[in-house]
XYZ file of N, CA and C in Angstrom:
453
model
N -1.736 12.580 -12.567
C -0.387 12.076 -12.636
C -0.363 10.970 -13.690
N 0.103 11.284 -14.863
C 0.183 10.296 -15.932
C 1.632 9.885 -16.128
N 1.902 8.592 -15.976
C 3.251 8.062 -16.197
C 4.291 8.879 -15.427
N 4.114 8.964 -14.106
C 4.946 9.784 -13.233
C 5.952 8.924 -12.491
N 7.192 9.430 -12.380
C 8.250 8.742 -11.647
C 8.728 9.656 -10.532
N 8.755 9.127 -9.297
C 9.338 9.847 -8.163
C 10.725 9.271 -7.965
N 11.744 10.133 -8.096
C 13.129 9.670 -7.988
C 13.970 10.760 -7.351
N 15.231 10.461 -7.109
C 16.148 11.475 -6.627
C 16.474 11.413 -5.156
N 15.961 10.438 -4.445
C 16.359 10.253 -3.054
C 15.597 11.068 -2.037
N 14.664 11.912 -2.431
C 13.907 12.707 -1.483
C 12.608 12.039 -1.089
N 11.745 12.815 -0.393
C 10.433 12.335 0.030
C 9.354 13.211 -0.583
N 8.362 12.580 -1.191
C 7.191 13.254 -1.739
C 6.065 13.042 -0.744
N 5.567 14.136 -0.138
C 4.497 14.050 0.852
C 3.164 14.411 0.213
N 2.153 13.575 0.433
C 0.799 13.852 -0.048
C -0.091 14.086 1.167
N -0.700 15.279 1.235
C -1.555 15.635 2.368
C -2.828 16.285 1.828
N -3.982 15.771 2.267
C -5.276 16.342 1.875
C -5.387 16.493 0.360
N -5.034 15.442 -0.366
C -5.035 15.513 -1.824
C -5.683 14.272 -2.416
N -6.265 14.439 -3.590
C -6.705 13.314 -4.398
C -5.751 13.259 -5.581
N -4.940 12.211 -5.634
C -3.973 12.037 -6.712
C -4.527 11.000 -7.672
N -4.831 11.427 -8.880
C -5.364 10.527 -9.894
C -4.206 10.030 -10.744
N -3.984 8.725 -10.695
C -2.858 8.090 -11.379
C -3.389 7.382 -12.624
N -2.902 7.798 -13.791
C -3.315 7.191 -15.054
C -2.080 6.882 -15.889
N -2.293 6.304 -17.040
C -1.203 5.999 -17.958
C -0.741 4.561 -17.828
N 0.044 4.138 -18.804
C 0.516 2.753 -18.862
C 1.400 2.415 -17.673
N 2.307 3.321 -17.291
C 3.192 3.053 -16.153
C 2.683 3.690 -14.867
N 1.648 4.517 -14.936
C 1.031 5.086 -13.743
C 1.996 5.887 -12.901
N 2.199 5.446 -11.664
C 3.095 6.097 -10.715
C 4.150 5.100 -10.279
N 5.423 5.492 -10.421
C 6.546 4.649 -10.014
C 7.361 5.406 -8.976
N 7.589 4.773 -7.826
C 8.468 5.325 -6.790
C 9.781 4.562 -6.909
N 10.824 5.251 -7.356
C 12.101 4.597 -7.638
C 12.866 4.247 -6.361
N 13.789 3.312 -6.491
C 14.671 2.912 -5.394
C 15.387 4.145 -4.855
N 15.426 4.286 -3.540
C 16.061 5.432 -2.903
C 15.127 6.600 -2.673
N 13.911 6.536 -3.206
C 12.927 7.602 -3.040
C 11.785 7.126 -2.151
N 11.074 8.104 -1.560
C 9.992 7.802 -0.626
C 8.766 8.629 -0.971
N 7.597 8.004 -0.880
C 6.330 8.722 -0.936
C 5.609 8.442 0.369
N 4.993 9.490 0.931
C 4.327 9.354 2.225
C 2.955 10.013 2.166
N 1.911 9.276 2.607
C 0.574 9.857 2.716
C 0.379 10.300 4.160
N -0.049 11.555 4.334
C -0.036 12.162 5.656
C -1.405 12.485 6.228
N -2.477 12.295 5.471
C -3.795 12.632 6.010
C -4.832 11.610 5.567
N -5.876 11.485 6.379
C -6.915 10.500 6.078
C -7.708 10.875 4.836
N -7.658 12.127 4.417
C -8.392 12.539 3.216
C -7.572 12.352 1.938
N -6.347 11.867 2.047
C -5.522 11.624 0.863
C -6.010 10.367 0.152
N -6.157 10.462 -1.165
C -6.565 9.313 -1.973
C -5.639 9.180 -3.176
N -5.239 7.945 -3.450
C -4.582 7.609 -4.708
C -5.611 6.828 -5.496
N -6.000 7.341 -6.639
C -7.057 6.734 -7.428
C -6.668 6.767 -8.898
N -7.485 6.201 -9.754
C -7.233 6.239 -11.185
C -7.057 4.857 -11.776
N -6.759 4.835 -13.078
C -6.661 3.581 -13.819
C -5.227 3.104 -14.007
N -4.257 3.872 -13.543
C -2.856 3.498 -13.728
C -2.317 2.691 -12.566
N -1.295 1.868 -12.834
C -0.685 1.067 -11.774
C 0.172 1.913 -10.836
N 0.367 1.397 -9.621
C 1.293 1.976 -8.645
C 2.419 0.970 -8.470
N 3.663 1.410 -8.632
C 4.806 0.518 -8.487
C 5.787 1.138 -7.508
N 6.097 0.404 -6.437
C 7.004 0.888 -5.400
C 8.308 0.105 -5.491
N 9.360 0.764 -5.963
C 10.702 0.178 -5.960
C 11.525 0.754 -4.815
N 11.082 1.878 -4.267
C 11.705 2.518 -3.118
C 10.874 2.239 -1.878
N 10.372 3.324 -1.234
C 9.582 3.202 -0.007
C 8.279 3.979 -0.145
N 7.185 3.343 0.244
C 5.887 4.006 0.314
C 5.433 3.919 1.760
N 5.293 5.074 2.424
C 4.816 5.123 3.809
C 3.326 5.438 3.773
N 2.539 4.391 4.005
C 1.083 4.525 3.962
C 0.600 4.790 5.375
N 0.648 6.071 5.785
C 0.253 6.456 7.133
C -1.258 6.593 7.251
N -1.868 7.137 6.223
C -3.313 7.376 6.206
C -3.775 7.424 4.764
N -5.085 7.479 4.580
C -5.635 7.641 3.243
C -5.987 6.323 2.581
N -6.528 6.438 1.372
C -7.078 5.289 0.662
C -6.429 5.125 -0.701
N -6.346 3.877 -1.143
C -5.845 3.554 -2.475
C -6.984 2.854 -3.205
N -7.411 3.468 -4.313
C -8.645 3.072 -4.990
C -8.360 2.826 -6.471
N -8.997 1.821 -7.045
C -8.889 1.581 -8.482
C -8.779 0.103 -8.776
N -8.577 -0.216 -10.049
C -8.505 -1.624 -10.428
C -7.128 -2.036 -10.926
N -6.237 -1.094 -11.149
C -4.898 -1.417 -11.652
C -4.028 -1.965 -10.520
N -2.945 -2.658 -10.847
C -2.079 -3.263 -9.827
C -1.392 -2.235 -8.929
N -1.110 -2.657 -7.706
C -0.299 -1.921 -6.732
C 0.803 -2.900 -6.355
N 2.008 -2.694 -6.883
C 3.096 -3.653 -6.746
C 4.206 -3.082 -5.883
N 4.598 -3.834 -4.850
C 5.671 -3.414 -3.949
C 6.880 -4.313 -4.182
N 7.912 -3.740 -4.799
C 9.191 -4.429 -4.975
C 10.193 -3.963 -3.932
N 9.937 -2.797 -3.336
C 10.772 -2.227 -2.291
C 10.114 -2.438 -0.940
N 9.750 -1.312 -0.263
C 9.168 -1.379 1.081
C 7.860 -0.605 1.143
N 6.830 -1.259 1.666
C 5.572 -0.609 2.013
C 5.523 -0.574 3.528
N 5.515 0.631 4.105
C 5.475 0.804 5.558
C 4.081 1.285 5.937
N 3.280 0.398 6.546
C 1.952 0.774 7.030
C 2.131 1.255 8.459
N 1.870 2.546 8.666
C 2.145 3.175 9.944
C 0.981 4.102 10.288
N 0.766 4.327 11.560
C -0.320 5.190 11.999
C -1.530 4.368 12.410
N -2.291 4.889 13.364
C -3.388 4.116 13.943
C -4.695 4.252 13.168
N -4.703 5.023 12.110
C -5.953 5.241 11.379
C -6.333 4.032 10.527
N -7.550 4.078 9.998
C -8.032 3.073 9.056
C -7.696 3.537 7.650
N -7.187 2.627 6.838
C -6.899 2.924 5.434
C -7.595 1.874 4.588
N -8.066 2.277 3.405
C -8.801 1.376 2.519
C -7.965 1.006 1.304
N -7.956 -0.278 0.990
C -7.485 -0.769 -0.301
C -8.755 -1.160 -1.035
N -9.126 -0.354 -2.023
C -10.440 -0.470 -2.645
C -10.286 -0.900 -4.104
N -10.512 -2.198 -4.369
C -10.521 -2.716 -5.719
C -9.175 -3.138 -6.282
N -8.084 -2.694 -5.720
C -6.756 -3.002 -6.269
C -6.210 -4.312 -5.712
N -5.258 -4.878 -6.446
C -4.486 -6.016 -5.960
C -3.127 -5.498 -5.533
N -2.822 -5.653 -4.244
C -1.523 -5.281 -3.687
C -0.638 -6.516 -3.735
N 0.385 -6.487 -4.584
C 1.315 -7.603 -4.724
C 2.613 -7.244 -4.027
N 3.010 -8.066 -3.047
C 4.226 -7.822 -2.267
C 5.324 -8.751 -2.767
N 6.318 -8.166 -3.433
C 7.523 -8.893 -3.847
C 8.688 -8.542 -2.934
N 8.551 -7.438 -2.203
C 9.582 -6.950 -1.296
C 9.133 -7.111 0.147
N 9.027 -5.974 0.874
C 8.684 -5.979 2.295
C 7.459 -5.115 2.547
N 6.459 -5.688 3.199
C 5.328 -4.930 3.730
C 5.495 -4.946 5.237
N 5.914 -3.809 5.778
C 6.198 -3.676 7.211
C 5.022 -2.958 7.852
N 4.323 -3.658 8.742
C 3.142 -3.109 9.395
C 3.540 -2.760 10.815
N 3.840 -1.468 11.045
C 4.448 -1.057 12.308
C 3.491 -0.288 13.211
N 2.169 -0.503 13.042
C 1.202 0.205 13.879
C -0.018 -0.672 14.142
N -0.916 -0.156 14.968
C -2.142 -0.870 15.315
C -3.309 -0.482 14.410
N -3.061 0.147 13.299
C -4.112 0.590 12.396
C -4.813 -0.553 11.689
N -5.870 -0.198 10.957
C -6.704 -1.166 10.251
C -6.523 -0.987 8.745
N -6.391 -2.105 8.047
C -6.413 -2.123 6.586
C -7.730 -2.755 6.175
N -8.598 -1.954 5.524
C -9.884 -2.474 5.055
C -9.764 -2.842 3.582
N -10.224 -4.051 3.249
C -10.269 -4.497 1.861
C -11.704 -4.371 1.370
N -11.900 -3.654 0.269
C -13.221 -3.419 -0.300
C -13.226 -3.776 -1.781
N -14.396 -4.116 -2.297
C -14.594 -4.342 -3.734
C -13.589 -5.321 -4.322
N -13.483 -6.464 -3.666
C -12.617 -7.561 -4.127
C -11.137 -7.206 -4.161
N -10.717 -6.298 -3.309
C -9.289 -5.982 -3.191
C -8.543 -7.229 -2.726
N -7.279 -7.322 -3.115
C -6.476 -8.486 -2.749
C -5.115 -8.051 -2.227
N -4.616 -8.797 -1.257
C -3.220 -8.700 -0.840
C -2.595 -10.027 -1.223
N -1.593 -9.985 -2.095
C -0.927 -11.181 -2.590
C 0.548 -11.096 -2.227
N 0.961 -11.891 -1.243
C 2.365 -11.938 -0.831
C 3.049 -13.028 -1.647
N 3.905 -12.619 -2.568
C 4.558 -13.549 -3.484
C 5.717 -14.280 -2.812
N 6.163 -15.377 -3.421
C 7.379 -16.062 -2.975
C 8.505 -15.034 -3.000
N 9.247 -14.926 -1.928
C 10.291 -13.912 -1.814
C 9.812 -12.638 -1.148
N 8.499 -12.463 -1.018
C 7.941 -11.303 -0.333
C 7.791 -11.576 1.154
N 7.786 -10.502 1.952
C 7.629 -10.630 3.401
C 6.596 -9.633 3.900
N 5.631 -10.125 4.665
C 4.726 -9.269 5.419
C 5.129 -9.422 6.875
N 5.568 -8.322 7.478
C 6.077 -8.329 8.849
C 5.138 -7.515 9.733
N 4.336 -8.202 10.540
C 3.425 -7.553 11.483
C 4.214 -7.212 12.742
N 4.551 -5.929 12.910
C 5.363 -5.485 14.035
C 4.524 -4.913 15.167
N 3.207 -4.933 15.017
C 2.288 -4.403 16.027
C 0.989 -5.208 15.931
N -0.103 -4.635 16.399
C -1.378 -5.347 16.434
C -2.380 -4.800 15.425
N -1.926 -4.467 14.243
C -2.817 -4.032 13.177
C -3.748 -5.154 12.767
N -4.810 -4.800 12.031
C -5.766 -5.824 11.609
C -6.241 -5.566 10.183
N -6.730 -6.635 9.565
C -7.315 -6.553 8.233
C -8.809 -6.777 8.377
N -9.589 -5.876 7.786
C -11.044 -5.945 7.833
C -11.543 -6.213 6.415
N -12.243 -7.325 6.234
C -12.814 -7.672 4.936
C -14.173 -6.996 4.856
N -14.191 -5.790 4.326
C -15.305 -4.864 4.415
C -16.246 -5.019 3.221
N -17.537 -4.946 3.481
C -18.526 -4.980 2.400
C -18.509 -3.631 1.680
N -18.796 -3.551 0.431
C -19.193 -4.628 -0.462
C -17.981 -5.343 -1.045
N -18.111 -6.631 -1.196
C -17.101 -7.401 -1.911
C -15.901 -7.846 -1.120
N -15.642 -7.219 0.020
C -14.506 -7.634 0.842
C -13.241 -7.784 0.047
N -12.524 -8.856 0.292
C -11.279 -9.095 -0.415
C -10.644 -10.381 0.055
N -9.409 -10.608 -0.382
C -8.687 -11.821 -0.005
C -7.236 -11.491 0.312
N -6.634 -12.357 1.119
C -5.199 -12.317 1.395
C -4.652 -13.683 1.024
N -3.632 -13.711 0.160
C -2.984 -14.951 -0.254
C -1.509 -14.847 0.083
N -0.997 -15.832 0.825
C 0.404 -15.808 1.235
C 1.183 -16.930 0.561
N 2.136 -16.558 -0.283
C 3.065 -17.506 -0.893
C 4.497 -17.220 -0.462
N 4.659 -16.247 0.430
C 5.983 -15.839 0.896
C 6.102 -16.029 2.393
N 6.673 -15.043 3.072
C 6.840 -15.074 4.524
C 5.856 -14.108 5.157
N 5.053 -14.613 6.092
C 4.124 -13.793 6.868
C 4.516 -14.009 8.317
N 5.042 -12.961 8.957
C 5.552 -13.131 10.320
C 5.016 -12.042 11.234
N 4.921 -12.381 12.522
C 4.516 -11.424 13.548
C 5.685 -11.264 14.492
N 6.301 -10.078 14.456
C 7.513 -9.845 15.244
C 7.303 -8.853 16.375
N 6.063 -8.362 16.569
C 5.802 -7.424 17.645
C 4.337 -7.419 18.011
N 3.990 -6.649 19.054
C 2.617 -6.606 19.529
C 2.274 -7.865 20.297
N 0.973 -8.048 20.567
C 0.513 -9.237 21.288
C 0.630 -10.460 20.395
N 0.965 -11.562 21.003
C 1.113 -12.797 20.227
C -0.096 -13.675 20.415
């Protein structure tokens, strides 16, 4: 997928696939559009950036690489499975809604950066695992709230 744009208001489902994202603009999910990962064997990898202006439903699977993963719209982390953020920096300018008890593992210096104006909303009892090698970091400059699950 080189310089690919998902638009048009529908949903693009990825199941049991390795999607290699390359190019200067990589993969862009436009406002009003949705991409959903449906299986634990789904991987988004490559050297291109991922930009979410619409909705990305990260139910399962891994996101791998060194290019930015930027959420200006909504990232919905759903499903009880473990998902890996491997090497990328996830920048939240919009909403990261965590609506399940699943695990987000950070590997190879992956980062979650919640910017001013961004919101991470923990709606359940999900957890972040700083996994070897390299683990990762979480930096909050926006709103980090827990609105559900055990307090």
